[in-house]
CSV table of C-alpha atoms and ligand atoms in Angstrom, one decimal:
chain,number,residue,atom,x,y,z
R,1,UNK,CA,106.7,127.0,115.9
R,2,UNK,CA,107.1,123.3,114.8
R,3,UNK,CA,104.9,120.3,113.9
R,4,UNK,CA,107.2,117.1,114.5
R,5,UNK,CA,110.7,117.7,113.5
R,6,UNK,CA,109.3,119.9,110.8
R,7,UNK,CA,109.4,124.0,110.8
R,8,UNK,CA,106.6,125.7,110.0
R,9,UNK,CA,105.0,129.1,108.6
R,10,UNK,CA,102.4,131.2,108.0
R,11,UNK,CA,101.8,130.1,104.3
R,12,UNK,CA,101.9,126.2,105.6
R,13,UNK,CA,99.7,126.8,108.4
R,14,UNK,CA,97.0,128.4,105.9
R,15,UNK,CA,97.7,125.2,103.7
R,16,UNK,CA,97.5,122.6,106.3
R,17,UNK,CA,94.1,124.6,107.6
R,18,UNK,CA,92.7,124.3,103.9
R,19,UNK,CA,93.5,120.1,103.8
R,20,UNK,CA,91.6,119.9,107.5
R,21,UNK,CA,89.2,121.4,106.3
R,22,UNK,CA,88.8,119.3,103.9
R,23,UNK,CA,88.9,116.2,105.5
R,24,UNK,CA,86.7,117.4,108.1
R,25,UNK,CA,84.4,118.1,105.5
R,26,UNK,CA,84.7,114.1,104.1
R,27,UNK,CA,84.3,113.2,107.5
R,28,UNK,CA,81.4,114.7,108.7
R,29,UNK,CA,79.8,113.3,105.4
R,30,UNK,CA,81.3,109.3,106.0
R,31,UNK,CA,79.6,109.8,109.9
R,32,UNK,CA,76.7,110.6,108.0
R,33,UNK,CA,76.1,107.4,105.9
R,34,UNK,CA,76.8,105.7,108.6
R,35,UNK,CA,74.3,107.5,110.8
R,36,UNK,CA,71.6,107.1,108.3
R,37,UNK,CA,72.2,103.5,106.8
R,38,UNK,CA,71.7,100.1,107.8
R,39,UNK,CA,74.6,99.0,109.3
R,40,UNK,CA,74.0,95.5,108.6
R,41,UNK,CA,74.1,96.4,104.8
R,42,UNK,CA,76.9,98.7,105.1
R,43,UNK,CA,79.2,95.6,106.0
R,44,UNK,CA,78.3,93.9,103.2
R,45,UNK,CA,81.2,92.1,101.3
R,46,UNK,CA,82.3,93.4,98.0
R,47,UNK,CA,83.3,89.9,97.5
R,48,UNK,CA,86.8,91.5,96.7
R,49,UNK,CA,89.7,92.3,98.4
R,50,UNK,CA,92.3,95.0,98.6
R,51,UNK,CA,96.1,94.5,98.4
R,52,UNK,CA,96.8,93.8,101.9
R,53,UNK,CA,94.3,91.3,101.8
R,54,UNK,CA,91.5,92.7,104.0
R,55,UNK,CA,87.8,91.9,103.0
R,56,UNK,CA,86.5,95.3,101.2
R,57,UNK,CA,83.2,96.0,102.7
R,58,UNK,CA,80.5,98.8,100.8
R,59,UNK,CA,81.4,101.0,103.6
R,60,UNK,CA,85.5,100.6,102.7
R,61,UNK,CA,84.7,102.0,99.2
R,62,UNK,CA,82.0,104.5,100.2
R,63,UNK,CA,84.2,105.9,102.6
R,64,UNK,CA,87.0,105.6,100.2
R,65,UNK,CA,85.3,107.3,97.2
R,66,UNK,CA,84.0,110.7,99.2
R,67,UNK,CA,87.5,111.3,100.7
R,68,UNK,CA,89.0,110.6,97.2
R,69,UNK,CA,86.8,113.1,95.8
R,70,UNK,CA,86.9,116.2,98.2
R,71,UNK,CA,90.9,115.9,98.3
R,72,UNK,CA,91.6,115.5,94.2
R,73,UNK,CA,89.7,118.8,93.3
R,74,UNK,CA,92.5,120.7,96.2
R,75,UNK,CA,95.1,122.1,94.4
R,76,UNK,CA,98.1,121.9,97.4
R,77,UNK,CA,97.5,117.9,96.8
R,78,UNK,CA,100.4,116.5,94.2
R,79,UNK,CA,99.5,112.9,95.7
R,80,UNK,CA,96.9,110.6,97.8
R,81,UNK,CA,97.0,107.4,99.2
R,82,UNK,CA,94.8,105.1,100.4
R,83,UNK,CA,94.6,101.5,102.0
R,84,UNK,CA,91.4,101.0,99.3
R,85,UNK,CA,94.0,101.7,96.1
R,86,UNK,CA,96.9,99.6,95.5
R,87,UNK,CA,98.9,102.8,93.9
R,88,UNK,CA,99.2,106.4,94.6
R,89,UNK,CA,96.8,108.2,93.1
R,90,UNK,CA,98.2,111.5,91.6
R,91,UNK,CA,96.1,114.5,91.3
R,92,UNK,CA,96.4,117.2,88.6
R,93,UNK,CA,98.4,119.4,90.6
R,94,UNK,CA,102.0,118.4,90.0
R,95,UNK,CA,103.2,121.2,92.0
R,96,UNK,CA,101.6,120.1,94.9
R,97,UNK,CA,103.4,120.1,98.0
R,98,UNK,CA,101.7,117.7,100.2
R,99,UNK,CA,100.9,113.9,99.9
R,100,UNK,CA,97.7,113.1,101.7
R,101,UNK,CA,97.4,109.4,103.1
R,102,UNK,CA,94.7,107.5,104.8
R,103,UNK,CA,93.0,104.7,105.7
R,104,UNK,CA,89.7,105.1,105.2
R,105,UNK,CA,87.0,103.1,107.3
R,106,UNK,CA,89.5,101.4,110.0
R,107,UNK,CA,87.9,98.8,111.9
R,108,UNK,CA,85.0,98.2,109.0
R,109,UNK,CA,84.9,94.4,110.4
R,110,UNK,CA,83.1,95.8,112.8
R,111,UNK,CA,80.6,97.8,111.4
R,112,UNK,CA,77.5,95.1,111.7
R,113,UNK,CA,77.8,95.2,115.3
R,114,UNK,CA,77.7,98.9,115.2
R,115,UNK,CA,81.0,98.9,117.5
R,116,UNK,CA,83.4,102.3,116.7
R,117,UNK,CA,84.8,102.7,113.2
R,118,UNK,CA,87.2,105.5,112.2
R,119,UNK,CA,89.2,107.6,109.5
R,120,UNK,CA,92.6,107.6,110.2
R,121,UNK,CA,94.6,110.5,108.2
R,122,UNK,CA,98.3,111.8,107.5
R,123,UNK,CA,99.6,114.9,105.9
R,124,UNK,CA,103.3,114.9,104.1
R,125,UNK,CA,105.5,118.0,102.8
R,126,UNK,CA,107.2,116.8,100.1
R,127,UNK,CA,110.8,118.6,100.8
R,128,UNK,CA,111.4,120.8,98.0
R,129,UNK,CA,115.1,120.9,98.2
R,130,UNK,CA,115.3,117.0,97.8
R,131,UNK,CA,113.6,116.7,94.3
R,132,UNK,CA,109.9,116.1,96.2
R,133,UNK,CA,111.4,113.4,98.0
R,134,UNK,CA,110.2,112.0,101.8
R,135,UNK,CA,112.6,111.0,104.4
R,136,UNK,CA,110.1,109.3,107.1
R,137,UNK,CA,107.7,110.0,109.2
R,138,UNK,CA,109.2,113.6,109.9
R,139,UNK,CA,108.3,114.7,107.1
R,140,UNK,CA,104.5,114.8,108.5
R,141,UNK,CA,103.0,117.9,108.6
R,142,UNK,CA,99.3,117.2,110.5
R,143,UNK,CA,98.0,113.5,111.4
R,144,UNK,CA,94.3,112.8,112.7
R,145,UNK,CA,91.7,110.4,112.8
R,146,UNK,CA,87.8,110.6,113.4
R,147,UNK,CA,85.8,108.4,115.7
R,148,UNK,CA,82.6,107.2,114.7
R,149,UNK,CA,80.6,105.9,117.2
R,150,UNK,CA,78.0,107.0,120.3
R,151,UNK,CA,79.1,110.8,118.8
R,152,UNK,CA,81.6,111.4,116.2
R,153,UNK,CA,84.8,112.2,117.1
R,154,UNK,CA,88.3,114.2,115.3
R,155,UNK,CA,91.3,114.4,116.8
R,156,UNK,CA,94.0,116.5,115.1
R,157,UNK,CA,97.2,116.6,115.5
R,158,UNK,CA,99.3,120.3,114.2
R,159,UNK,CA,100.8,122.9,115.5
R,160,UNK,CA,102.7,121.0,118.4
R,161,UNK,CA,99.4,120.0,119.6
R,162,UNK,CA,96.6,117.0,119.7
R,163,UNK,CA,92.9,118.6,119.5
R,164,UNK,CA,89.6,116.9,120.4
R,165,UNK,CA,86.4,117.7,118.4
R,166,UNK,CA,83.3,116.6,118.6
R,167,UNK,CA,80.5,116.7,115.7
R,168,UNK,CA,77.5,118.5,117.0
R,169,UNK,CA,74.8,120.6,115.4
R,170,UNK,CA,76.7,119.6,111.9
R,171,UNK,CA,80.0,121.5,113.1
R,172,UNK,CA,83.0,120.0,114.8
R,173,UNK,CA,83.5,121.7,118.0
R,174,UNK,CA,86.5,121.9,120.3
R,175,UNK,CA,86.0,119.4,123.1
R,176,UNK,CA,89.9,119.3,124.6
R,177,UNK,CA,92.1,121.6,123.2
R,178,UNK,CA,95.9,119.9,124.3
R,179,UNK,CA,95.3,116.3,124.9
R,180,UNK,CA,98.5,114.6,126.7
R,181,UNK,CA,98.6,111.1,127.7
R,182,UNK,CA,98.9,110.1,131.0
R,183,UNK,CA,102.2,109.0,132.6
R,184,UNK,CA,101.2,105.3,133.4
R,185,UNK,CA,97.5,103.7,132.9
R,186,UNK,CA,95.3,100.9,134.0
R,187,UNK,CA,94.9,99.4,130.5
R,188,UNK,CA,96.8,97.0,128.1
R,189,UNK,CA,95.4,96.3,124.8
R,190,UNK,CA,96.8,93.5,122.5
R,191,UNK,CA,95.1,90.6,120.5
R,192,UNK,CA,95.8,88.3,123.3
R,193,UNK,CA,94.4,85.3,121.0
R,194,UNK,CA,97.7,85.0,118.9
R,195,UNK,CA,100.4,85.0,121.7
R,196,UNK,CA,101.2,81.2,121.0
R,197,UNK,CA,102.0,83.0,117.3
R,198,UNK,CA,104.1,86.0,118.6
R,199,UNK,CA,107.3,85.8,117.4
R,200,UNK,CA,109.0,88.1,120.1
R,201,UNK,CA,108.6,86.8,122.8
R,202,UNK,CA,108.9,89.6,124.7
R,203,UNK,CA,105.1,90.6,124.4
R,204,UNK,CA,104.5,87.2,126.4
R,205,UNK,CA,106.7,88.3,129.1
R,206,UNK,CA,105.9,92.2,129.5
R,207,UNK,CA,101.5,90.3,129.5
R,208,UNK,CA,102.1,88.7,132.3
R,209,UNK,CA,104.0,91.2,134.0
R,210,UNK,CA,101.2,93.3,133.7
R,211,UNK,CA,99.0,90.7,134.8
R,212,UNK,CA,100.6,90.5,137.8
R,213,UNK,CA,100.1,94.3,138.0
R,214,UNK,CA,96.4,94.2,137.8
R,215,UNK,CA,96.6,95.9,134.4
R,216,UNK,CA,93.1,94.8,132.8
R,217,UNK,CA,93.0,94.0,129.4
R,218,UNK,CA,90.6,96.0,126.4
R,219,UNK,CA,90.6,94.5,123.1
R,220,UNK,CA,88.2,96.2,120.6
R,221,UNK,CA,89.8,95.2,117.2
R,222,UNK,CA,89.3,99.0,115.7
R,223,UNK,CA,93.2,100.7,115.6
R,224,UNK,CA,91.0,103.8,115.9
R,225,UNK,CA,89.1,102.5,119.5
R,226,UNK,CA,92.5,100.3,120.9
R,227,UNK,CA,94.5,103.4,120.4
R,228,UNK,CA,92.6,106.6,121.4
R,229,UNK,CA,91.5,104.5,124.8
R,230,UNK,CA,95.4,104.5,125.3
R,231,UNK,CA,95.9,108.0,124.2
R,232,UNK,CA,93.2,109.3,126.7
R,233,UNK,CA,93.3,107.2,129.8
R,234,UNK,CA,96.9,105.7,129.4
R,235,UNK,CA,98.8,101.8,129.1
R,236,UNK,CA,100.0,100.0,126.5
R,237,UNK,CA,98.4,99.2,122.9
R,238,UNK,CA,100.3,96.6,120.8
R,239,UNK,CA,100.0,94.6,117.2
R,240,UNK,CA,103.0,92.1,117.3
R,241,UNK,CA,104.2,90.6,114.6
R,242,UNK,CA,103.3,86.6,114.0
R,243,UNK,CA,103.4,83.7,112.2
R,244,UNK,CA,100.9,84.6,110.2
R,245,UNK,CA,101.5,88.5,110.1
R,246,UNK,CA,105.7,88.2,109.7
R,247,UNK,CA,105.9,91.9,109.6
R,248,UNK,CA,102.9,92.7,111.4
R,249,UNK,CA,99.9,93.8,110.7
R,250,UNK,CA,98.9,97.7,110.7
R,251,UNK,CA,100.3,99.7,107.9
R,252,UNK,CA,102.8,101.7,108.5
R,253,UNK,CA,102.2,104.9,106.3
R,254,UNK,CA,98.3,105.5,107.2
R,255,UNK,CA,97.8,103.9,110.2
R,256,UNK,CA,101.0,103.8,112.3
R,257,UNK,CA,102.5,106.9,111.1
R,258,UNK,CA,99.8,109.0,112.1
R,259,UNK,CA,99.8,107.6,115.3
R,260,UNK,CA,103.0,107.5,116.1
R,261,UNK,CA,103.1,111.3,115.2
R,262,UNK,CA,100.0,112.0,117.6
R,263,UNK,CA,101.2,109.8,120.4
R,264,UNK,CA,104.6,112.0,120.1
R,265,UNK,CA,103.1,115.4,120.4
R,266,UNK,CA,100.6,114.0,123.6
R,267,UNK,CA,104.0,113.2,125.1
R,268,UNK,CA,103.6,109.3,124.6
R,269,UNK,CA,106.1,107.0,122.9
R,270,UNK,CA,105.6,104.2,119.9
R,271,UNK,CA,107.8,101.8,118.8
R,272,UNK,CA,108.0,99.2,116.3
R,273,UNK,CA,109.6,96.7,118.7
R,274,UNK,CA,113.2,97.6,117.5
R,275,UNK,CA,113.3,101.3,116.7
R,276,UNK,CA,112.3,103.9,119.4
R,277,UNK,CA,109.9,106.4,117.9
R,278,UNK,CA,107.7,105.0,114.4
R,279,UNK,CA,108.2,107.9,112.9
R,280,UNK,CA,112.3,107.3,112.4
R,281,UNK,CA,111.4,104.3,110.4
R,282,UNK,CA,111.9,105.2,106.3
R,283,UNK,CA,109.2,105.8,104.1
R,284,UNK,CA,108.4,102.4,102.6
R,285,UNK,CA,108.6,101.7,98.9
R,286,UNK,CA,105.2,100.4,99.1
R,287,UNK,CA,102.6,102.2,100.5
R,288,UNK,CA,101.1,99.1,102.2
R,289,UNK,CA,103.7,98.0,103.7
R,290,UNK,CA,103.0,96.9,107.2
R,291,UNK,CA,104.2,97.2,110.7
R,292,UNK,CA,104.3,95.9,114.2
R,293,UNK,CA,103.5,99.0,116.1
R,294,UNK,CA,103.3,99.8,120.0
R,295,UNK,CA,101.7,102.7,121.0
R,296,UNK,CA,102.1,103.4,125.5
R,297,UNK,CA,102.3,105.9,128.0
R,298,UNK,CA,105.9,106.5,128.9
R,299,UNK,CA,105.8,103.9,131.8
R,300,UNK,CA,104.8,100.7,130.1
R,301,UNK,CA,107.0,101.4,127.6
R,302,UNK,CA,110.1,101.7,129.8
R,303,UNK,CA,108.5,98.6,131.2
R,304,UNK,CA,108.2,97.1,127.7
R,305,UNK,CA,112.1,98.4,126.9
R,306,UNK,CA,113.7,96.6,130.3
R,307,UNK,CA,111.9,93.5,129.4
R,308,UNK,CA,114.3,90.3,127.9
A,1,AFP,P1,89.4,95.8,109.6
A,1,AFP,O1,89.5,97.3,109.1
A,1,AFP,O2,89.4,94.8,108.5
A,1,AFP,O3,88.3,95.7,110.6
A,1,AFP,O4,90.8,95.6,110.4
A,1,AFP,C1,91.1,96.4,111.5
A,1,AFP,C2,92.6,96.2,111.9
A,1,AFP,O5,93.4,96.5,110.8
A,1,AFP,C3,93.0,97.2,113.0
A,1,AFP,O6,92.1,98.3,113.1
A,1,AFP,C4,92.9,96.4,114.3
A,1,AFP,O7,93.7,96.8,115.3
A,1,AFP,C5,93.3,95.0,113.8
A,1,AFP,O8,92.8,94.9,112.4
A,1,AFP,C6,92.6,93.9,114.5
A,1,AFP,O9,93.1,92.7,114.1
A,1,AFP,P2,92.7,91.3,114.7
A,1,AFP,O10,91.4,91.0,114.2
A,1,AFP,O11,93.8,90.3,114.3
A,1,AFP,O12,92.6,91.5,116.2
């Protein structure tokens, strides 16, 4: 059996299991605050901001602070990192195997409006025979992300497969258990706003096509909504990068990592524009480094790939 590129056994299913379970755990309790709070305070600025420059809102930290807690106490964790924390965070257990990564509240700009937020997660295995070292993206082990919106949501991504759970009665129960993406869908989804800023000009010319397709066009502005609405019904999800975001803007180890890795196993492609497949890219030497990242069914990418 194999997640990724990665082989597996029994011992690092059991682990992988035990690290779900833990993050399911921190999720169900983030779905909760949000559940039972005002929203409106929720969103209120900590009149700071984190290193990539994002506004932190009370919900960033609160959201930050349980998953920071369940995961340090779990002995398979040597490392965590988080969009909140400008460094890794290393736990007491330097013999560790995995690094646990994740952004999490994505979307929080939108928590006022009460429009879908989400936790988007990553597993690593260090590799042992490499001094603890981490190619790229390979190198991931499980990748998920929770939905929090009309009902919560997880998807997980192990064991060659992409899983959909939904929180009822206080458990997460299996909704779709092998979720592959459509072929070709109806749907593209990119910040439409900045293409007088896109660098690659190619995004202008692929839009249009599409236009002329009768694609329609779905812009929430949560990575978590944008990309499981691709995932599920199909199209093309993009971030280019701009004048204002040279690189891009998601990040590439807790945002499009994990995705890339899910969209992989649901038989979709992702890209950062130039090399097929995010999860080829190396691991960055900071862990906020960003990304342009596109994220399709297989048909608007070879649309996207054709395209001058
Ligand atoms: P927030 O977490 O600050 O709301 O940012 C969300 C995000 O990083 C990503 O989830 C969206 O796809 C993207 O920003 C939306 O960016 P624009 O506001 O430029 O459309």
């Amino acid at each position: 059996m194999e997640r990724g590129n990665h082989n597996i056994n029994n011992i690092e299913n059991n682990d992988i299991t035990q690290i779900l379970n833990i993050i399911k755990s921190a999720c169900r309790t983030i779905s909760y605050v949000i559940k039972m709070s005002n929203n409106i305070s929720l969103s209120k600025s900590k009149n700071k901001t984190n290193v990539s420059g994002d506004v932190i809102n009370k919900i960033d930290d609160i959201a930050n602070e349980i998953l920071i807690y369940e995961l340090k106490h779990c002995p398979l964790i040597k490392n965590i990192a988080s969009e909140e924390e400008k460094y890794i965070i290393s736990t007491n257990y330097n013999n560790g195997k995995y690094l646990v990564c994740f952004d999490p509240l994505d979307g929080s700009s939108n928590i006022d409006i009460n429009i879908t937020t989400g936790t988007i997660f990553t597993i690593f295995k260090y590799d042992n025979d490499r001094d603890d070292k981490i190619n790229d993206g390979n190198n991931i082990v499980a990748s998920g992300y929770s939905l929090y919106s009309g009902s919560t949501q997880l998807i997980i991504c192990d064991n060659n497969k992409v899983s959909q759970y939904q929180l009822i009665d206080y458990t997460f129960q299996l909704i779709n258990d092998n979720i592959k993406i459509p072929i070709k869908g109806n749907f593209y989804s990119i910040n439409d706003s900045l293409s007088e800023k896109w660098t690659d000009k190619r995004y202008t010319t692929l839009i249009n096509e599409f236009k002329e397709d009768c694609y329609s066009t779905r812009w929430v502005g949560s990575l978590v909504a944008d990309a499981h609405r691709t995932l599920i019904k199909g199209g093309f999800f993009a971030y280019p990068e701009n004048t204002s975001n040279k690189e891009g803007k998601i990040r590439l180890l807790y945002e499009a990592y994990p995705f890339a890795h899910i969209f992989k196993i649901a038989g979709g492609k992702s890209s950062n524009g130039l090399i097929d497949n995010v999860l080829n890219i190396p691991f960055p030497k900071n862990i906020h480094q960003k990304t342009t990242i596109i994220l399709s069914s297989p048909e608007e990418y070879n649309k996207f790939i054709n395209t001058n």
